[in-house]
Short mmCIF file of C-alpha atoms in Angstrom, two decimals:
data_model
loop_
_atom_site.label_atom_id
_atom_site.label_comp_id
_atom_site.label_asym_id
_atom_site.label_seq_id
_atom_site.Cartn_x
_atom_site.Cartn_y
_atom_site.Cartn_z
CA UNK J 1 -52.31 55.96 -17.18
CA UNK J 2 -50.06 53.82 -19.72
CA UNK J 3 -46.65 53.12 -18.61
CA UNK J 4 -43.55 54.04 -20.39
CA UNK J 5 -41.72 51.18 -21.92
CA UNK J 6 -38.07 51.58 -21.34
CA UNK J 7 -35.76 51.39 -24.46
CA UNK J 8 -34.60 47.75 -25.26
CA UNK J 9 -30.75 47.28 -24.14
CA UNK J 10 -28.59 47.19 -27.27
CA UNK J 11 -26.33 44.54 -27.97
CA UNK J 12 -23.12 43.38 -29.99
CA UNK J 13 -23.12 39.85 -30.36
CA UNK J 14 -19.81 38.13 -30.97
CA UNK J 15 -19.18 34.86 -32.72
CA UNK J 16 -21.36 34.04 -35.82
CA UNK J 17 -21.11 29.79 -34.81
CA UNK J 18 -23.91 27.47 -34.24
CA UNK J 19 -25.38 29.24 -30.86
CA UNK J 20 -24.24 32.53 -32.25
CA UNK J 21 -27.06 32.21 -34.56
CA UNK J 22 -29.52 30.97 -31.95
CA UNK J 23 -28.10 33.82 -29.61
CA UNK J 24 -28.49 36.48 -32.39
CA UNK J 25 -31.97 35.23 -33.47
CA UNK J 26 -33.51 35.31 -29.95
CA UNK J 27 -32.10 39.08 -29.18
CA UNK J 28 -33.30 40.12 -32.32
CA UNK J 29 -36.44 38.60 -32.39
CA UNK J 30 -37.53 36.87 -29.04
CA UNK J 31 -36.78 39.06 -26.32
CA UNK J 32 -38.50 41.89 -25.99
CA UNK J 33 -36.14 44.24 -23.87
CA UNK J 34 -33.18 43.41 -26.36
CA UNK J 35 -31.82 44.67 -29.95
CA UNK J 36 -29.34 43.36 -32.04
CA UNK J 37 -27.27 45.97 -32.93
CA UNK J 38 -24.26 44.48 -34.12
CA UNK J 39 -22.85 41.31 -35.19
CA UNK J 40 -19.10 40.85 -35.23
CA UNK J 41 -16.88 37.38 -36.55
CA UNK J 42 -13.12 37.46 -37.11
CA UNK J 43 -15.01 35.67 -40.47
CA UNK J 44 -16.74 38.63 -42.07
CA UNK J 45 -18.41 36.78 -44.13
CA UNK J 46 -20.12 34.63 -41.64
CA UNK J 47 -21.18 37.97 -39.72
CA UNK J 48 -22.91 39.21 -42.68
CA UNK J 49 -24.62 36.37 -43.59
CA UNK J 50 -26.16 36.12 -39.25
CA UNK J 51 -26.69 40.15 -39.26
CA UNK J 52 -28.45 40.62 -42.38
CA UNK J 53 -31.47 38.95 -41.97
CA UNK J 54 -31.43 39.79 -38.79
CA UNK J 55 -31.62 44.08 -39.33
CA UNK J 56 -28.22 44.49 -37.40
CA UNK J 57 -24.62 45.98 -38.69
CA UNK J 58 -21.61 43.32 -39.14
CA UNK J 59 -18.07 43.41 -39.25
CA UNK J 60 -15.54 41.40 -38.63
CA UNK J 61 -13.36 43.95 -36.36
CA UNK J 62 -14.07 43.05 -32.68
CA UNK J 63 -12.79 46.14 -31.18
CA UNK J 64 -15.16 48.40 -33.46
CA UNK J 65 -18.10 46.22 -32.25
CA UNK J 66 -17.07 47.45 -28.95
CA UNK J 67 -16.15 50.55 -29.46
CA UNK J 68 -19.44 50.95 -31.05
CA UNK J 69 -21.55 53.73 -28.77
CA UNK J 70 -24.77 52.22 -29.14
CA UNK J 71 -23.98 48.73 -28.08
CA UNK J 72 -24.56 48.72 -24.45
CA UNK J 73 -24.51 44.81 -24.29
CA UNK J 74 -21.97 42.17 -25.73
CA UNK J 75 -23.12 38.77 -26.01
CA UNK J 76 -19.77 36.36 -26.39
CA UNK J 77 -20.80 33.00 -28.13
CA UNK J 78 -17.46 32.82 -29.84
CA UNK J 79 -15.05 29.90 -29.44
CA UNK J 80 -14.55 28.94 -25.65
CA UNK J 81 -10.97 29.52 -25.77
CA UNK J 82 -11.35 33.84 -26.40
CA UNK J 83 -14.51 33.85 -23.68
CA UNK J 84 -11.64 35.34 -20.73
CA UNK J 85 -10.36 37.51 -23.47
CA UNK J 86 -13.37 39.01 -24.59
CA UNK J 87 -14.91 39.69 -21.12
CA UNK J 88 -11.63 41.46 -20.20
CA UNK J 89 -12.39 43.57 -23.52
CA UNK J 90 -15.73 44.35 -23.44
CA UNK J 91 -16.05 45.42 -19.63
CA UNK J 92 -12.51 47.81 -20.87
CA UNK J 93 -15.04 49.24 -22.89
CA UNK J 94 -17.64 50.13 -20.40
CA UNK J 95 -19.79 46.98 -21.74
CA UNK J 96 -22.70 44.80 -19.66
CA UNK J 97 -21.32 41.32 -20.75
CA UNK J 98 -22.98 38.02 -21.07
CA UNK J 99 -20.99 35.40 -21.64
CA UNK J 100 -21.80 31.57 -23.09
CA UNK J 101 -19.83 29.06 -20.93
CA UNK J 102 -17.29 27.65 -20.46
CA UNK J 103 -16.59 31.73 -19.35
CA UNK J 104 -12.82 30.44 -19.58
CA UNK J 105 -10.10 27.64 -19.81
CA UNK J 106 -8.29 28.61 -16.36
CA UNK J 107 -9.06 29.46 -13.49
CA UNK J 108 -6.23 32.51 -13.77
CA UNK J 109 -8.35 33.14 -16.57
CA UNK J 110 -11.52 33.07 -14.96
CA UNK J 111 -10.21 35.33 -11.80
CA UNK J 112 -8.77 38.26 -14.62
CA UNK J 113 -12.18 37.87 -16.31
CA UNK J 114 -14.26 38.50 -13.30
CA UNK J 115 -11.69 41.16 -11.58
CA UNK J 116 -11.55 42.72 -15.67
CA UNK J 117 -15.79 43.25 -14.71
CA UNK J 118 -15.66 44.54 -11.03
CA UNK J 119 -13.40 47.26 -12.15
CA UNK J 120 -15.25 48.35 -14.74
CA UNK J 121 -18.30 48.74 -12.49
CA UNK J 122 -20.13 46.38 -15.44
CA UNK J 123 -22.48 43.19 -14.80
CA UNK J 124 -21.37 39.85 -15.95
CA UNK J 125 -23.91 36.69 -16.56
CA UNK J 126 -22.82 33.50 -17.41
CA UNK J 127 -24.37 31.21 -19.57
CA UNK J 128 -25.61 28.09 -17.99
CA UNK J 129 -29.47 27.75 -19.41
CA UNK J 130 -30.49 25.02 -17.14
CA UNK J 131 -30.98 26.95 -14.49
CA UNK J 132 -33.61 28.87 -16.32
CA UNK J 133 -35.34 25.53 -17.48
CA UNK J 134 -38.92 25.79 -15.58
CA UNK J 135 -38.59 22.27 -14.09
CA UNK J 136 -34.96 22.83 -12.88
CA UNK J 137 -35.69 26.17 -11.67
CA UNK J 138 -39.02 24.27 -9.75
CA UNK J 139 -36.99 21.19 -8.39
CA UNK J 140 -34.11 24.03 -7.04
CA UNK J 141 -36.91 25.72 -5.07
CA UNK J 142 -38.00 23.09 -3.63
CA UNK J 143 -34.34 22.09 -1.81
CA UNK J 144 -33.62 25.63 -1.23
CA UNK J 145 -37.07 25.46 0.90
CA UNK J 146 -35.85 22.31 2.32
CA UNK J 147 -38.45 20.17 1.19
CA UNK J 148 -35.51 17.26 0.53
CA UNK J 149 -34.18 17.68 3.80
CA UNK J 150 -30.47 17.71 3.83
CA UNK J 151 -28.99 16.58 0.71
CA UNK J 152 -27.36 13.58 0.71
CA UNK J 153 -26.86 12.17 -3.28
CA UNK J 154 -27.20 14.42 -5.91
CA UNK J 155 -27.92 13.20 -9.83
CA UNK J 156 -27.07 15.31 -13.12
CA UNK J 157 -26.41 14.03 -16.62
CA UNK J 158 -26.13 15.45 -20.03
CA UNK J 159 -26.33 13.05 -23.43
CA UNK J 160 -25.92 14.69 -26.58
CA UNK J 161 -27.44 12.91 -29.47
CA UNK J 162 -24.41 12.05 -31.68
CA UNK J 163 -21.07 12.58 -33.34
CA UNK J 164 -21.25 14.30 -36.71
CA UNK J 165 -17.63 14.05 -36.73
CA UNK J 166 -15.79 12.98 -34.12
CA UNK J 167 -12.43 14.47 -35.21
CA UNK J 168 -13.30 17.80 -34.93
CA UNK J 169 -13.40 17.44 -30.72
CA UNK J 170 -11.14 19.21 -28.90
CA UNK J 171 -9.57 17.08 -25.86
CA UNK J 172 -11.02 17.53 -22.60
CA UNK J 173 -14.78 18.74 -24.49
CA UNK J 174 -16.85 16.45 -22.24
CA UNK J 175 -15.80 18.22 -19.14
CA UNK J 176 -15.52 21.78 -20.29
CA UNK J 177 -18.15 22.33 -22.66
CA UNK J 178 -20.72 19.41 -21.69
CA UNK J 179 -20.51 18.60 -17.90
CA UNK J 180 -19.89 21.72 -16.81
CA UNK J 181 -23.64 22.51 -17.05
CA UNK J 182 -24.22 19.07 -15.02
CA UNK J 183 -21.18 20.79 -12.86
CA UNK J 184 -23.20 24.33 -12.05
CA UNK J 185 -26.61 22.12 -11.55
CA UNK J 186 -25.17 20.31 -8.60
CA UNK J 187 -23.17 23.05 -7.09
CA UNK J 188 -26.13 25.10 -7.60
CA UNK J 189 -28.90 22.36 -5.96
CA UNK J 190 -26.07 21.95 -3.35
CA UNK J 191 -25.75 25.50 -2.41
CA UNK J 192 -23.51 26.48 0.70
CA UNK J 193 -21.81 23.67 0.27
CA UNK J 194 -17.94 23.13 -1.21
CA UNK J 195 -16.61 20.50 -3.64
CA UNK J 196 -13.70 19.23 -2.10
CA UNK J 197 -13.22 16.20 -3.91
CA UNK J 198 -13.43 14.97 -7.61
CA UNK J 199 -12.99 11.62 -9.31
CA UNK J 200 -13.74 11.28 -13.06
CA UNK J 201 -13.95 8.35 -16.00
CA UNK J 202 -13.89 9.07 -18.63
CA UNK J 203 -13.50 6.79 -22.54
CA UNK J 204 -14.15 6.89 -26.03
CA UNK J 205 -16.97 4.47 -26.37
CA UNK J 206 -18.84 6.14 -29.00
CA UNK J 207 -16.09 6.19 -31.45
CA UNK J 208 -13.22 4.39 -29.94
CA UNK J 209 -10.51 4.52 -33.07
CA UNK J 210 -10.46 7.78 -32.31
CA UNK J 211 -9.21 7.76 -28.61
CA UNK J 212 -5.50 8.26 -29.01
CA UNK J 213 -6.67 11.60 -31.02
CA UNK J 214 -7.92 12.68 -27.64
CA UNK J 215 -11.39 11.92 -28.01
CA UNK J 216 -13.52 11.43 -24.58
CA UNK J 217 -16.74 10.75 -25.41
CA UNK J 218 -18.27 9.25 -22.10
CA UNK J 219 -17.70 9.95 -18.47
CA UNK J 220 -18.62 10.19 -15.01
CA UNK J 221 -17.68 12.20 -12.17
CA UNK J 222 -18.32 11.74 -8.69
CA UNK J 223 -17.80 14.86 -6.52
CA UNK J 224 -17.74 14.86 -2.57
CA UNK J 225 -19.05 18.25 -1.18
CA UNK J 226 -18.15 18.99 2.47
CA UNK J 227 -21.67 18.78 3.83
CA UNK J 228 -21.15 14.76 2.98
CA UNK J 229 -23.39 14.89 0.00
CA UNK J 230 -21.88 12.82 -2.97
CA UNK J 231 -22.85 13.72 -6.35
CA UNK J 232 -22.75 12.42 -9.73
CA UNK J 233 -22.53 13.48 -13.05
CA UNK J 234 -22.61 11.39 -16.29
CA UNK J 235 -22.14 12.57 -20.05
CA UNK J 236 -22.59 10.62 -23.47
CA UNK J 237 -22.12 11.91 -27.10
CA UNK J 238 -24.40 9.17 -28.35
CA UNK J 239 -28.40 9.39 -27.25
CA UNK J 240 -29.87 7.71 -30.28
CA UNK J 241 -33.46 8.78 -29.12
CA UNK J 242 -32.66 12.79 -28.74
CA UNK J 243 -30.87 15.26 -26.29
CA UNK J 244 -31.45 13.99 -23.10
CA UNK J 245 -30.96 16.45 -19.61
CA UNK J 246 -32.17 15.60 -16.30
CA UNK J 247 -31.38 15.82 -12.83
CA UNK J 248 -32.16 14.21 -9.86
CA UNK J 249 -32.05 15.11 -5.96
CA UNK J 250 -32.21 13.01 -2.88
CA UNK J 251 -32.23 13.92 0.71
CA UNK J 252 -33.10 13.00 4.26
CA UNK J 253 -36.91 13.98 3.52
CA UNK J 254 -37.12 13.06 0.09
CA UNK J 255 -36.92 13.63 -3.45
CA UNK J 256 -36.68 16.02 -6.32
CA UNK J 257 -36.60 15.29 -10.42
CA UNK J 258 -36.30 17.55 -13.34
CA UNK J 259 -35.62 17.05 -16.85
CA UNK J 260 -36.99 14.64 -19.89
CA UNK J 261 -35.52 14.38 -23.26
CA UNK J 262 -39.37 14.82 -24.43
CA UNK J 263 -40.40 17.94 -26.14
CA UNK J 264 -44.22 16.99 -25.68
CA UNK J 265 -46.38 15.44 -23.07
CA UNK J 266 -47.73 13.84 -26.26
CA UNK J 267 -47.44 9.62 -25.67
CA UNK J 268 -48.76 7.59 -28.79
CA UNK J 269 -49.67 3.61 -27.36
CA UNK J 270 -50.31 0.95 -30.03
CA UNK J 271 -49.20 -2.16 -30.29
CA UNK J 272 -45.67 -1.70 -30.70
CA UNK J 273 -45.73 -0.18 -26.77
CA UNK J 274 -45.64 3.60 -26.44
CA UNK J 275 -43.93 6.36 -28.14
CA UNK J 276 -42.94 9.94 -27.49
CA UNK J 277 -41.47 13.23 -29.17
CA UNK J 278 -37.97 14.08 -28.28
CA UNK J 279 -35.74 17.03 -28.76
CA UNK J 280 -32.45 16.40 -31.21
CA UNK J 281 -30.66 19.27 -30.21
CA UNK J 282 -29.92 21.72 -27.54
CA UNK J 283 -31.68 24.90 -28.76
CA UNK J 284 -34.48 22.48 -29.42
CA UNK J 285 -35.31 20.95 -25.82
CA UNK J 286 -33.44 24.54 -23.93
CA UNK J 287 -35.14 27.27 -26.56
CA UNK J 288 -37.11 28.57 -23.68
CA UNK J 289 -34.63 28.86 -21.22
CA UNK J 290 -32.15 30.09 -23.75
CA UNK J 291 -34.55 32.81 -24.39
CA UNK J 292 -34.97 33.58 -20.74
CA UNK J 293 -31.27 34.04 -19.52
CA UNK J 294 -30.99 36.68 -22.01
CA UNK J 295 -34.28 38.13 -20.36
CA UNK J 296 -32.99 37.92 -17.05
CA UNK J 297 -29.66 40.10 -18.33
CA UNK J 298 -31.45 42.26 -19.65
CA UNK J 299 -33.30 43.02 -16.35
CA UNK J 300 -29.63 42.89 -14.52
CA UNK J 301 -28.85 45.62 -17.23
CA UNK J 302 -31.75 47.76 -17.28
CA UNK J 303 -33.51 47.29 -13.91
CA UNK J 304 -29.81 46.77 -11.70
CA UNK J 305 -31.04 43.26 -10.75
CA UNK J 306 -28.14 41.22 -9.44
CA UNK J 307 -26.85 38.54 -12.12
CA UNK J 308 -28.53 35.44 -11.47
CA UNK J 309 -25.34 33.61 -12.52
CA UNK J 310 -22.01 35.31 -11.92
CA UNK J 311 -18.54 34.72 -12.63
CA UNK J 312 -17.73 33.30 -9.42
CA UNK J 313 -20.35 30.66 -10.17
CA UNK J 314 -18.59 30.20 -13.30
CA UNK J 315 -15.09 29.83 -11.63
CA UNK J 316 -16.25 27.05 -9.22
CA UNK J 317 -18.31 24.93 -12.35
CA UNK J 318 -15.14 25.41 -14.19
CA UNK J 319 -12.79 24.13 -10.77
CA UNK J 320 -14.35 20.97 -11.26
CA UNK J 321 -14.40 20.42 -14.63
CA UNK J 322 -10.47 21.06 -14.38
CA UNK J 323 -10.02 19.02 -11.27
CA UNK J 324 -12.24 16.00 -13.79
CA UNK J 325 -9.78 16.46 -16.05
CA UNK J 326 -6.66 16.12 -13.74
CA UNK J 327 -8.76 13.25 -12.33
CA UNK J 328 -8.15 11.11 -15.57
CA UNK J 329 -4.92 12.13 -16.16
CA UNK J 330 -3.72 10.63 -12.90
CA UNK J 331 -6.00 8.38 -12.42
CA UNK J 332 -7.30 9.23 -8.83
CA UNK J 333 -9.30 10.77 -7.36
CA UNK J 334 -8.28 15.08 -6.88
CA UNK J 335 -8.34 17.40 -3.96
CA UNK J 336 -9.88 20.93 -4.77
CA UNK J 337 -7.52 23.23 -4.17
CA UNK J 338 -4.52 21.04 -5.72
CA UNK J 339 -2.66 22.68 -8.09
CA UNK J 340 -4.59 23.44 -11.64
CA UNK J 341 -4.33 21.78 -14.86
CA UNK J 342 -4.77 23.90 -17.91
CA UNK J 343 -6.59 22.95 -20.78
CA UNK J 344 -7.71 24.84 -23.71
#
């Protein structure tokens, strides 16, 4: 007896950027439970040129895209600063949303986007990949089963391979769009446990004339949780040798790693020492785990599996990116639960 396949869950994706087209490629072509069914981009042109290859419609009106009575699904990989906006606008329409983080700029934002989806009766799933990267999802099992003991310090960094142009960054980047990833890793390895204290450093090391621009290319954070556990997280825009992502987690019993820049086990040795393959880009070294959140969504969509990473989780990465922030400003160290700091 063969089982029925269930219908793949239509989608509208929205932005027509750089992971857009990743985004838009993998629903289309690399997960099996999904279709592309629409591609929308305030830039109609750059909509067309993402959907047509791809066998899905384009247009450059969002609301149609949402309106649309096939799409069951929106995918929002548009500019962080609409993510809150959109979420509140697709779950209006009845939408399953998935949205690429940051999933907004404020935590007001975050709480309208996340109260916009519980009243519409519609999942939400956030987009932080790394917990969908084998090795991270490995090393998290084994602290959830306790086989660190208690956690005491906690290790996550992020270094991007370069600055194609370093005027183009939008103040505050580092913490919003970079470490909040490293953020959800160590709240997630860390779970049942609270921030409740942030201190962050942050400089432009990688390109300093353009500091008083806003540019913050390197930082770290240190965060305090409540079960004593101190944590770090560290960010650079300037890995010569690839995109680098890797955590680390020590407790009373032990020890957990995850993460290499390497894209291969491959190691060449000659003379000149030893030598191995690295990733240059995010979709490079994540491809597999990009593919597999939108796998997982799909399964929160079709099968009514709970979303593996919700808006709250969202709200509380996003807390201490915004309480990093506030930590430079000031120049000490902040107290969740302090008044917010906006930043778009």
């Amino acid at each position: 007896m063969t089982t029925r396949r269930q219908r793949p869950v239509r989608f509208a994706l929205i932005g027509a950027g750089r992971i857009g087209t990743h985004h838009a490629t993998a629903l289309a072509r690399h997960v099996p439970d999904a279709e592309l069914v629409v591609v929308a981009d305030p830039f109609g042109d750059a909509a067309e040129r993402l959907a047509g290859p791809l066998g899905a419609d384009s247009t450059a009106d969002i609301d149609a895209a949402l309106g649309d009575e096939r799409v069951e699904a929106v995918a929002i990989t548009s500019t962080s600063t609409v993510h809150a906006d959109l979420v509140q606008r697709a779950a209006a329409a009845g939408k399953a949303v998935w949205c690429e983080k940051p999933m907004a700029m404020s935590l007001a934002e975050a709480d309208a986007a996340v109260a916009a989806c519980e009243q519409a009766g519609v999942p939400l799933q956030v987009g932080f990949n790394r917990r969908f990267s084998p090795d991270f999802a490995a090393a998290h099992e084994v602290v959830a089963a306790g086989g660190i003991g208690t956690p005491q310090l906690l290790r996550s960094l992020t270094r991007d391979p370069g600055l194609a142009n370093p005027g183009t960054v939008p103040p505050w980047t580092i913490f919003t769009q970079t470490l909040i990833h490293d953020f959800d890793m160590l709240l997630w390895f860390n779970t049942g446990s609270r921030p409740v204290e942030v201190h962050a450093y942050a400089d432009a090391l990688v390109a300093p004339d353009f500091k008083e621009a806003g540019l913050l290319d390197t930082a770290v954070v240190t965060i305090r949780f409540d079960n004593g556990a101190i944590a770090t997280a560290e960010a650079s825009f300037s890995a010569a040798y690839g995109y680098d992502v890797r955590g680390e987690f020590f407790g009373s019993a032990g020890m957990v790693t995850a993460g290499t820049p390497a894209h291969l086990s491959t190691t060449h040795w000659t003379t000149a020492g030893m030598a191995q393959p690295t990733s240059r880009q995010d979709t490079e070294l994540m491809r597999d785990s990009y593919r597999a959140e939108l796998e997982a969504f799909c399964r929160v969509v079709r099968a009514g599996e709970p979303s593996p990473v919700t808006g709250a989780d969202a709200r509380a990465a996003l807390e201490v990116a915004l309480s990093a922030v506030a930590s430079v400003e000031h120049g000490a160290p902040v107290r969740l639960g302090a008044p917010e700091v906006t930043h778009a």
